[in-house]
Every structure is written in C-alpha cells, then in structure tokens.
Amino acid sequence: GTEINFGTMIWSAGLSPVKMISSSDFKLNRSRIVVDEYLRVPETKGRVYALGDCAASPDELPPTATVAEQQALYLADCFNKYYSAVDVTDEKNKDDEIPLPGNVTPYLMPFNALNFLNNVFCKAAPQFQYKNRGAMASMGFGGGVTDLKHTDLPSPKTTMSGKASYLVWSSTYLTKQLSLQNTILIPMYWFKAWMFGRDISRF
C-alpha cells in the first residue's frame, strides 16, 4: 500500500444498528435482518423484505450504497414483473406463500443510460445477484482513489489515484442525484468549500 500524510483524522460514519431493526422479532445476524437469496425475510410467506444496511444476505454482502441500490432495483423488478400479480389484500390469499420471482437481470451498469447493456454482460436469474462495480472514494479536493481490480464491469482491471480518480468519483456522484436541483447545487457547494473552506461551525 501507500502512505498518505494527514494531520487530524476524524471518523464520522455511523456504526450502531437502527433500533427499529435491533429490537424487532426477526432473526438477526450482527444486528441485521437475515434474508434469503430473494431478499425475503424467512417465515413471512414472502411478504416481508429487507435490503441495504439492515439486511444480512446469505453471501454476506457489505453494507454499501452500491449493494443497496442493486437490491432496490432487483426488488422493484420483482414487484413490477411478478409479485404484483398476487393481490395480498384479498382474503383468499392471506395464508398463501407468494410465489418466487422469475428471471431478473442484474444491474451491472452504474448509469441508467447504459442499462440496456445489462442484458449483454449479465445472465438473468430469479435470485438476487450482486455485481461489483468497483470501489472509489474522495480524498479531498483534487484527490481520490479508485479500485477496479475486481469489478464485473467490462473495463480495465486497474487502480487509479489523484486527480483522475477524483474526476471519476465526482462525475459518478453527480449522476446518482435524484433531482436536478441537487445536481446543480452540489457543484456550487463544492466551489464554495474550495473557495472559502469548509464550514464547520455549529449553532
């Protein structure tokens, strides 16, 4: 590895589980709800699902944003294509197990405009399939790290650092915004922090 010089490092990520999850009656694994390969909570007749940070999947996926995003897209396809055919509000179906979904194509591509390529590079299956898109992190203005050594993307298996990596990270970050307002405001906040420094005041 390489060494990065710094002054004071403050770790501010959340580490404790959500109380609603840890105090639930579901089976837990390290304070996360145990789910099967379809993201279903066992013994709920296929009517309760968990994903993201609160789900403990069979393949022990890390609680990262890219995992949660792919799980959400998988469940959205399951509901729209398969589960919606079952009327769970009908009294006749209240004791029935919801059938397993059919084939669902994994979401390998990180951008919506490239989703048509998922069918080219991925094989559809009923169970959830996580696809590694690589890992990246910002290291301050103009700095970053990108690791594509284990990615499933059709790209060079390499690593990057410095300004090139920061450009990749910031571009990807902007494409993940859910509104045009945030897409416009975030670069303004970046510019303000670059020009005047970060505002760490508290009131």
PDB file of C-alpha atoms in Angstrom:
ATOM      1  CA  GLY A   1       0.000   0.000   0.000  1.00  0.00           C
ATOM      2  CA  THR A   2       0.867   3.666   0.069  1.00  0.00           C
ATOM      3  CA  GLU A   3       1.043   6.178   2.886  1.00  0.00           C
ATOM      4  CA  ILE A   4      -0.985   9.395   2.892  1.00  0.00           C
ATOM      5  CA  ASN A   5       0.196  12.257   5.086  1.00  0.00           C
ATOM      6  CA  PHE A   6      -2.505  13.961   7.129  1.00  0.00           C
ATOM      7  CA  GLY A   7      -2.905  15.960  10.316  1.00  0.00           C
ATOM      8  CA  THR A   8      -6.005  15.002  12.302  1.00  0.00           C
ATOM      9  CA  MET A   9      -8.405  12.303  11.096  1.00  0.00           C
ATOM     10  CA  ILE A  10     -11.992  12.231  12.356  1.00  0.00           C
ATOM     11  CA  TRP A  11     -14.170   9.206  11.617  1.00  0.00           C
ATOM     12  CA  SER A  12     -17.840  10.190  11.469  1.00  0.00           C
ATOM     13  CA  ALA A  13     -19.581   7.205   9.871  1.00  0.00           C
ATOM     14  CA  GLY A  14     -22.466   5.569  11.692  1.00  0.00           C
ATOM     15  CA  LEU A  15     -21.607   2.260  13.329  1.00  0.00           C
ATOM     16  CA  SER A  16     -24.584   1.375  15.517  1.00  0.00           C
ATOM     17  CA  PRO A  17     -27.620  -0.507  14.155  1.00  0.00           C
ATOM     18  CA  VAL A  18     -31.027   1.109  13.792  1.00  0.00           C
ATOM     19  CA  LYS A  19     -33.047   0.496  16.966  1.00  0.00           C
ATOM     20  CA  MET A  20     -36.147  -0.480  14.996  1.00  0.00           C
ATOM     21  CA  ILE A  21     -34.171  -3.344  13.442  1.00  0.00           C
ATOM     22  CA  SER A  22     -32.236  -4.478  16.501  1.00  0.00           C
ATOM     23  CA  SER A  23     -35.426  -4.565  18.601  1.00  0.00           C
ATOM     24  CA  SER A  24     -37.526  -6.411  16.009  1.00  0.00           C
ATOM     25  CA  ASP A  25     -38.662 -10.022  16.329  1.00  0.00           C
ATOM     26  CA  PHE A  26     -36.952 -11.062  13.106  1.00  0.00           C
ATOM     27  CA  LYS A  27     -33.946 -13.365  13.112  1.00  0.00           C
ATOM     28  CA  LEU A  28     -30.829 -11.197  13.250  1.00  0.00           C
ATOM     29  CA  ASN A  29     -27.206 -11.654  12.321  1.00  0.00           C
ATOM     30  CA  ARG A  30     -24.969  -8.957  13.821  1.00  0.00           C
ATOM     31  CA  SER A  31     -27.990  -6.669  14.235  1.00  0.00           C
ATOM     32  CA  ARG A  32     -29.088  -7.129  10.610  1.00  0.00           C
ATOM     33  CA  ILE A  33     -32.223  -8.975   9.456  1.00  0.00           C
ATOM     34  CA  VAL A  34     -31.470 -12.365   7.935  1.00  0.00           C
ATOM     35  CA  VAL A  35     -32.806 -12.714   4.375  1.00  0.00           C
ATOM     36  CA  ASP A  36     -32.674 -15.436   1.750  1.00  0.00           C
ATOM     37  CA  GLU A  37     -31.303 -15.175  -1.784  1.00  0.00           C
ATOM     38  CA  TYR A  38     -34.520 -13.409  -2.845  1.00  0.00           C
ATOM     39  CA  LEU A  39     -34.139 -10.781  -0.063  1.00  0.00           C
ATOM     40  CA  ARG A  40     -37.166 -12.288   1.698  1.00  0.00           C
ATOM     41  CA  VAL A  41     -37.318 -12.493   5.458  1.00  0.00           C
ATOM     42  CA  PRO A  42     -37.772 -16.179   6.408  1.00  0.00           C
ATOM     43  CA  GLU A  43     -41.127 -17.392   7.779  1.00  0.00           C
ATOM     44  CA  THR A  44     -43.073 -14.385   6.467  1.00  0.00           C
ATOM     45  CA  LYS A  45     -44.663 -16.100   3.431  1.00  0.00           C
ATOM     46  CA  GLY A  46     -42.735 -13.845   1.093  1.00  0.00           C
ATOM     47  CA  ARG A  47     -44.447 -10.690   2.365  1.00  0.00           C
ATOM     48  CA  VAL A  48     -41.551  -9.029   4.202  1.00  0.00           C
ATOM     49  CA  TYR A  49     -38.278  -7.987   2.596  1.00  0.00           C
ATOM     50  CA  ALA A  50     -35.081  -6.359   3.816  1.00  0.00           C
ATOM     51  CA  LEU A  51     -32.274  -4.707   1.924  1.00  0.00           C
ATOM     52  CA  GLY A  52     -29.308  -2.410   2.345  1.00  0.00           C
ATOM     53  CA  ASP A  53     -27.705  -1.838   5.741  1.00  0.00           C
ATOM     54  CA  CYS A  54     -30.438  -3.685   7.634  1.00  0.00           C
ATOM     55  CA  ALA A  55     -30.206  -6.941   5.626  1.00  0.00           C
ATOM     56  CA  ALA A  56     -27.868  -9.878   6.228  1.00  0.00           C
ATOM     57  CA  SER A  57     -27.780 -11.738   2.922  1.00  0.00           C
ATOM     58  CA  PRO A  58     -26.514 -15.325   2.515  1.00  0.00           C
ATOM     59  CA  ASP A  59     -23.393 -14.146   0.663  1.00  0.00           C
ATOM     60  CA  GLU A  60     -22.595 -11.581   3.400  1.00  0.00           C
ATOM     61  CA  LEU A  61     -22.503  -8.516   1.177  1.00  0.00           C
ATOM     62  CA  PRO A  62     -21.037  -5.328   2.664  1.00  0.00           C
ATOM     63  CA  PRO A  63     -23.455  -2.561   3.770  1.00  0.00           C
ATOM     64  CA  THR A  64     -22.529  -0.174   0.954  1.00  0.00           C
ATOM     65  CA  ALA A  65     -24.592   2.129  -1.244  1.00  0.00           C
ATOM     66  CA  THR A  66     -23.980   0.149  -4.428  1.00  0.00           C
ATOM     67  CA  VAL A  67     -25.268  -3.055  -2.801  1.00  0.00           C
ATOM     68  CA  ALA A  68     -28.404  -1.308  -1.514  1.00  0.00           C
ATOM     69  CA  GLU A  69     -29.027   0.298  -4.902  1.00  0.00           C
ATOM     70  CA  GLN A  70     -28.788  -3.006  -6.765  1.00  0.00           C
ATOM     71  CA  GLN A  71     -31.009  -4.720  -4.187  1.00  0.00           C
ATOM     72  CA  ALA A  72     -33.632  -1.975  -4.542  1.00  0.00           C
ATOM     73  CA  LEU A  73     -33.605  -2.262  -8.339  1.00  0.00           C
ATOM     74  CA  TYR A  74     -33.887  -6.048  -8.079  1.00  0.00           C
ATOM     75  CA  LEU A  75     -36.900  -5.843  -5.760  1.00  0.00           C
ATOM     76  CA  ALA A  76     -38.508  -3.183  -7.971  1.00  0.00           C
ATOM     77  CA  ASP A  77     -38.320  -5.588 -10.923  1.00  0.00           C
ATOM     78  CA  CYS A  78     -39.664  -8.438  -8.778  1.00  0.00           C
ATOM     79  CA  PHE A  79     -42.677  -6.399  -7.676  1.00  0.00           C
ATOM     80  CA  ASN A  80     -43.412  -4.928 -11.094  1.00  0.00           C
ATOM     81  CA  LYS A  81     -42.971  -8.133 -13.079  1.00  0.00           C
ATOM     82  CA  TYR A  82     -44.034 -10.905 -10.683  1.00  0.00           C
ATOM     83  CA  TYR A  83     -45.313 -10.035  -7.199  1.00  0.00           C
ATOM     84  CA  SER A  84     -47.894  -7.545  -8.491  1.00  0.00           C
ATOM     85  CA  ALA A  85     -49.834 -10.481  -9.931  1.00  0.00           C
ATOM     86  CA  VAL A  86     -50.742 -11.547  -6.372  1.00  0.00           C
ATOM     87  CA  ASP A  87     -53.383  -9.495  -4.562  1.00  0.00           C
ATOM     88  CA  VAL A  88     -52.207  -9.645  -0.955  1.00  0.00           C
ATOM     89  CA  THR A  89     -55.277  -7.677   0.184  1.00  0.00           C
ATOM     90  CA  ASP A  90     -57.571 -10.472  -0.964  1.00  0.00           C
ATOM     91  CA  GLU A  91     -58.701 -12.607   1.983  1.00  0.00           C
ATOM     92  CA  LYS A  92     -58.393 -15.728  -0.172  1.00  0.00           C
ATOM     93  CA  ASN A  93     -54.627 -15.164  -0.432  1.00  0.00           C
ATOM     94  CA  LYS A  94     -53.856 -14.284   3.178  1.00  0.00           C
ATOM     95  CA  ASP A  95     -52.463 -17.733   4.010  1.00  0.00           C
ATOM     96  CA  ASP A  96     -50.715 -18.320   0.696  1.00  0.00           C
ATOM     97  CA  GLU A  97     -46.981 -18.065   0.164  1.00  0.00           C
ATOM     98  CA  ILE A  98     -46.129 -15.543  -2.534  1.00  0.00           C
ATOM     99  CA  PRO A  99     -44.515 -17.436  -5.450  1.00  0.00           C
ATOM    100  CA  LEU A 100     -40.837 -16.935  -6.134  1.00  0.00           C
ATOM    101  CA  PRO A 101     -39.979 -14.453  -8.873  1.00  0.00           C
ATOM    102  CA  GLY A 102     -38.927 -15.358 -12.397  1.00  0.00           C
ATOM    103  CA  ASN A 103     -35.676 -14.293 -14.008  1.00  0.00           C
ATOM    104  CA  VAL A 104     -34.375 -10.813 -13.168  1.00  0.00           C
ATOM    105  CA  THR A 105     -31.406  -9.234 -14.934  1.00  0.00           C
ATOM    106  CA  PRO A 106     -28.750  -7.822 -12.560  1.00  0.00           C
ATOM    107  CA  TYR A 107     -27.929  -4.122 -12.701  1.00  0.00           C
ATOM    108  CA  LEU A 108     -24.246  -4.077 -13.537  1.00  0.00           C
ATOM    109  CA  MET A 109     -24.089  -0.732 -15.317  1.00  0.00           C
ATOM    110  CA  PRO A 110     -23.717   2.245 -12.963  1.00  0.00           C
ATOM    111  CA  PHE A 111     -25.689   4.651 -15.192  1.00  0.00           C
ATOM    112  CA  ASN A 112     -29.329   4.366 -16.302  1.00  0.00           C
ATOM    113  CA  ALA A 113     -28.440   5.303 -19.868  1.00  0.00           C
ATOM    114  CA  LEU A 114     -26.360   2.111 -20.108  1.00  0.00           C
ATOM    115  CA  ASN A 115     -28.907  -0.278 -18.599  1.00  0.00           C
ATOM    116  CA  PHE A 116     -29.510  -1.888 -21.988  1.00  0.00           C
ATOM    117  CA  LEU A 117     -26.022  -3.398 -21.670  1.00  0.00           C
ATOM    118  CA  ASN A 118     -27.036  -5.356 -18.569  1.00  0.00           C
ATOM    119  CA  ASN A 119     -28.650  -7.958 -20.806  1.00  0.00           C
ATOM    120  CA  VAL A 120     -25.414  -8.230 -22.779  1.00  0.00           C
ATOM    121  CA  PHE A 121     -22.981  -8.737 -19.898  1.00  0.00           C
ATOM    122  CA  CYS A 122     -25.234 -10.396 -17.295  1.00  0.00           C
ATOM    123  CA  LYS A 123     -27.248 -13.593 -17.125  1.00  0.00           C
ATOM    124  CA  ALA A 124     -30.731 -13.262 -15.637  1.00  0.00           C
ATOM    125  CA  ALA A 125     -31.725 -15.440 -12.669  1.00  0.00           C
ATOM    126  CA  PRO A 126     -34.578 -15.480 -10.116  1.00  0.00           C
ATOM    127  CA  GLN A 127     -32.340 -14.786  -7.117  1.00  0.00           C
ATOM    128  CA  PHE A 128     -30.560 -11.515  -6.383  1.00  0.00           C
ATOM    129  CA  GLN A 129     -27.128 -11.227  -7.991  1.00  0.00           C
ATOM    130  CA  TYR A 130     -24.690  -8.568  -6.830  1.00  0.00           C
ATOM    131  CA  LYS A 131     -22.331  -7.175  -9.448  1.00  0.00           C
ATOM    132  CA  ASN A 132     -19.110  -5.486  -8.405  1.00  0.00           C
ATOM    133  CA  ARG A 133     -18.843  -2.038 -10.000  1.00  0.00           C
ATOM    134  CA  GLY A 134     -15.531  -1.250  -8.325  1.00  0.00           C
ATOM    135  CA  ALA A 135     -14.781   0.968  -5.356  1.00  0.00           C
ATOM    136  CA  MET A 136     -13.917   4.643  -5.139  1.00  0.00           C
ATOM    137  CA  ALA A 137     -13.510   7.365  -2.566  1.00  0.00           C
ATOM    138  CA  SER A 138     -12.798  11.076  -2.494  1.00  0.00           C
ATOM    139  CA  MET A 139      -9.661  12.162  -0.648  1.00  0.00           C
ATOM    140  CA  GLY A 140     -10.380  15.883  -0.597  1.00  0.00           C
ATOM    141  CA  PHE A 141     -10.353  18.355  -3.453  1.00  0.00           C
ATOM    142  CA  GLY A 142      -8.417  17.012  -6.409  1.00  0.00           C
ATOM    143  CA  GLY A 143      -7.647  13.685  -4.765  1.00  0.00           C
ATOM    144  CA  GLY A 144      -9.251  10.275  -4.793  1.00  0.00           C
ATOM    145  CA  VAL A 145      -8.741   6.534  -5.114  1.00  0.00           C
ATOM    146  CA  THR A 146     -10.426   4.084  -7.482  1.00  0.00           C
ATOM    147  CA  ASP A 147     -10.098   0.300  -7.391  1.00  0.00           C
ATOM    148  CA  LEU A 148     -11.350  -1.618 -10.437  1.00  0.00           C
ATOM    149  CA  LYS A 149      -9.280  -4.774  -9.918  1.00  0.00           C
ATOM    150  CA  HIS A 150     -12.275  -6.931  -9.016  1.00  0.00           C
ATOM    151  CA  THR A 151     -15.015  -5.165 -10.949  1.00  0.00           C
ATOM    152  CA  ASP A 152     -17.506  -7.053 -13.116  1.00  0.00           C
ATOM    153  CA  LEU A 153     -17.660  -4.076 -15.478  1.00  0.00           C
ATOM    154  CA  PRO A 154     -16.144  -4.543 -18.956  1.00  0.00           C
ATOM    155  CA  SER A 155     -13.279  -2.202 -18.094  1.00  0.00           C
ATOM    156  CA  PRO A 156      -9.532  -2.483 -17.413  1.00  0.00           C
ATOM    157  CA  LYS A 157      -8.818  -4.181 -14.074  1.00  0.00           C
ATOM    158  CA  THR A 158      -6.722  -1.423 -12.604  1.00  0.00           C
ATOM    159  CA  THR A 159      -6.440   1.199  -9.891  1.00  0.00           C
ATOM    160  CA  MET A 160      -6.277   4.981 -10.075  1.00  0.00           C
ATOM    161  CA  SER A 161      -5.469   7.798  -7.720  1.00  0.00           C
ATOM    162  CA  GLY A 162      -5.097  11.548  -7.735  1.00  0.00           C
ATOM    163  CA  LYS A 163      -6.972  13.972  -9.969  1.00  0.00           C
ATOM    164  CA  ALA A 164      -8.147  11.356 -12.469  1.00  0.00           C
ATOM    165  CA  SER A 165      -9.758   9.338  -9.687  1.00  0.00           C
ATOM    166  CA  TYR A 166     -11.332  12.473  -8.192  1.00  0.00           C
ATOM    167  CA  LEU A 167     -12.867  13.280 -11.574  1.00  0.00           C
ATOM    168  CA  VAL A 168     -14.330   9.761 -11.815  1.00  0.00           C
ATOM    169  CA  TRP A 169     -15.705   9.954  -8.263  1.00  0.00           C
ATOM    170  CA  SER A 170     -17.272  13.421  -8.625  1.00  0.00           C
ATOM    171  CA  SER A 171     -18.827  12.569 -12.002  1.00  0.00           C
ATOM    172  CA  THR A 172     -20.332   9.354 -10.635  1.00  0.00           C
ATOM    173  CA  TYR A 173     -21.553  11.144  -7.503  1.00  0.00           C
ATOM    174  CA  LEU A 174     -23.422  13.726  -9.576  1.00  0.00           C
ATOM    175  CA  THR A 175     -25.128  11.077 -11.724  1.00  0.00           C
ATOM    176  CA  LYS A 176     -26.542   9.429  -8.582  1.00  0.00           C
ATOM    177  CA  GLN A 177     -28.525  12.501  -7.522  1.00  0.00           C
ATOM    178  CA  LEU A 178     -32.290  12.076  -7.627  1.00  0.00           C
ATOM    179  CA  SER A 179     -33.178  15.646  -8.556  1.00  0.00           C
ATOM    180  CA  LEU A 180     -31.951  18.299 -10.955  1.00  0.00           C
ATOM    181  CA  GLN A 181     -31.864  20.727  -8.035  1.00  0.00           C
ATOM    182  CA  ASN A 182     -29.245  18.672  -6.177  1.00  0.00           C
ATOM    183  CA  THR A 183     -27.260  18.125  -9.369  1.00  0.00           C
ATOM    184  CA  ILE A 184     -26.982  21.911  -9.734  1.00  0.00           C
ATOM    185  CA  LEU A 185     -26.487  22.775  -6.060  1.00  0.00           C
ATOM    186  CA  ILE A 186     -23.777  20.238  -5.198  1.00  0.00           C
ATOM    187  CA  PRO A 187     -21.120  21.686  -7.570  1.00  0.00           C
ATOM    188  CA  MET A 188     -21.955  25.110  -6.094  1.00  0.00           C
ATOM    189  CA  TYR A 189     -21.311  23.756  -2.585  1.00  0.00           C
ATOM    190  CA  TRP A 190     -18.051  22.214  -3.778  1.00  0.00           C
ATOM    191  CA  PHE A 191     -16.971  25.534  -5.262  1.00  0.00           C
ATOM    192  CA  LYS A 192     -17.891  27.404  -2.069  1.00  0.00           C
ATOM    193  CA  ALA A 193     -15.889  24.955   0.055  1.00  0.00           C
ATOM    194  CA  TRP A 194     -12.939  25.191  -2.333  1.00  0.00           C
ATOM    195  CA  MET A 195     -13.031  28.988  -2.330  1.00  0.00           C
ATOM    196  CA  PHE A 196     -13.763  29.707   1.351  1.00  0.00           C
ATOM    197  CA  GLY A 197     -13.009  26.426   3.118  1.00  0.00           C
ATOM    198  CA  ARG A 198     -15.402  24.017   4.781  1.00  0.00           C
ATOM    199  CA  ASP A 199     -17.950  25.483   7.190  1.00  0.00           C
ATOM    200  CA  ILE A 200     -17.582  23.529  10.449  1.00  0.00           C
ATOM    201  CA  SER A 201     -19.478  25.991  12.666  1.00  0.00           C
ATOM    202  CA  ARG A 202     -22.287  24.741  14.884  1.00  0.00           C
ATOM    203  CA  PHE A 203     -25.196  26.759  16.313  1.00  0.00           C
TER     204      PHE A 203
END
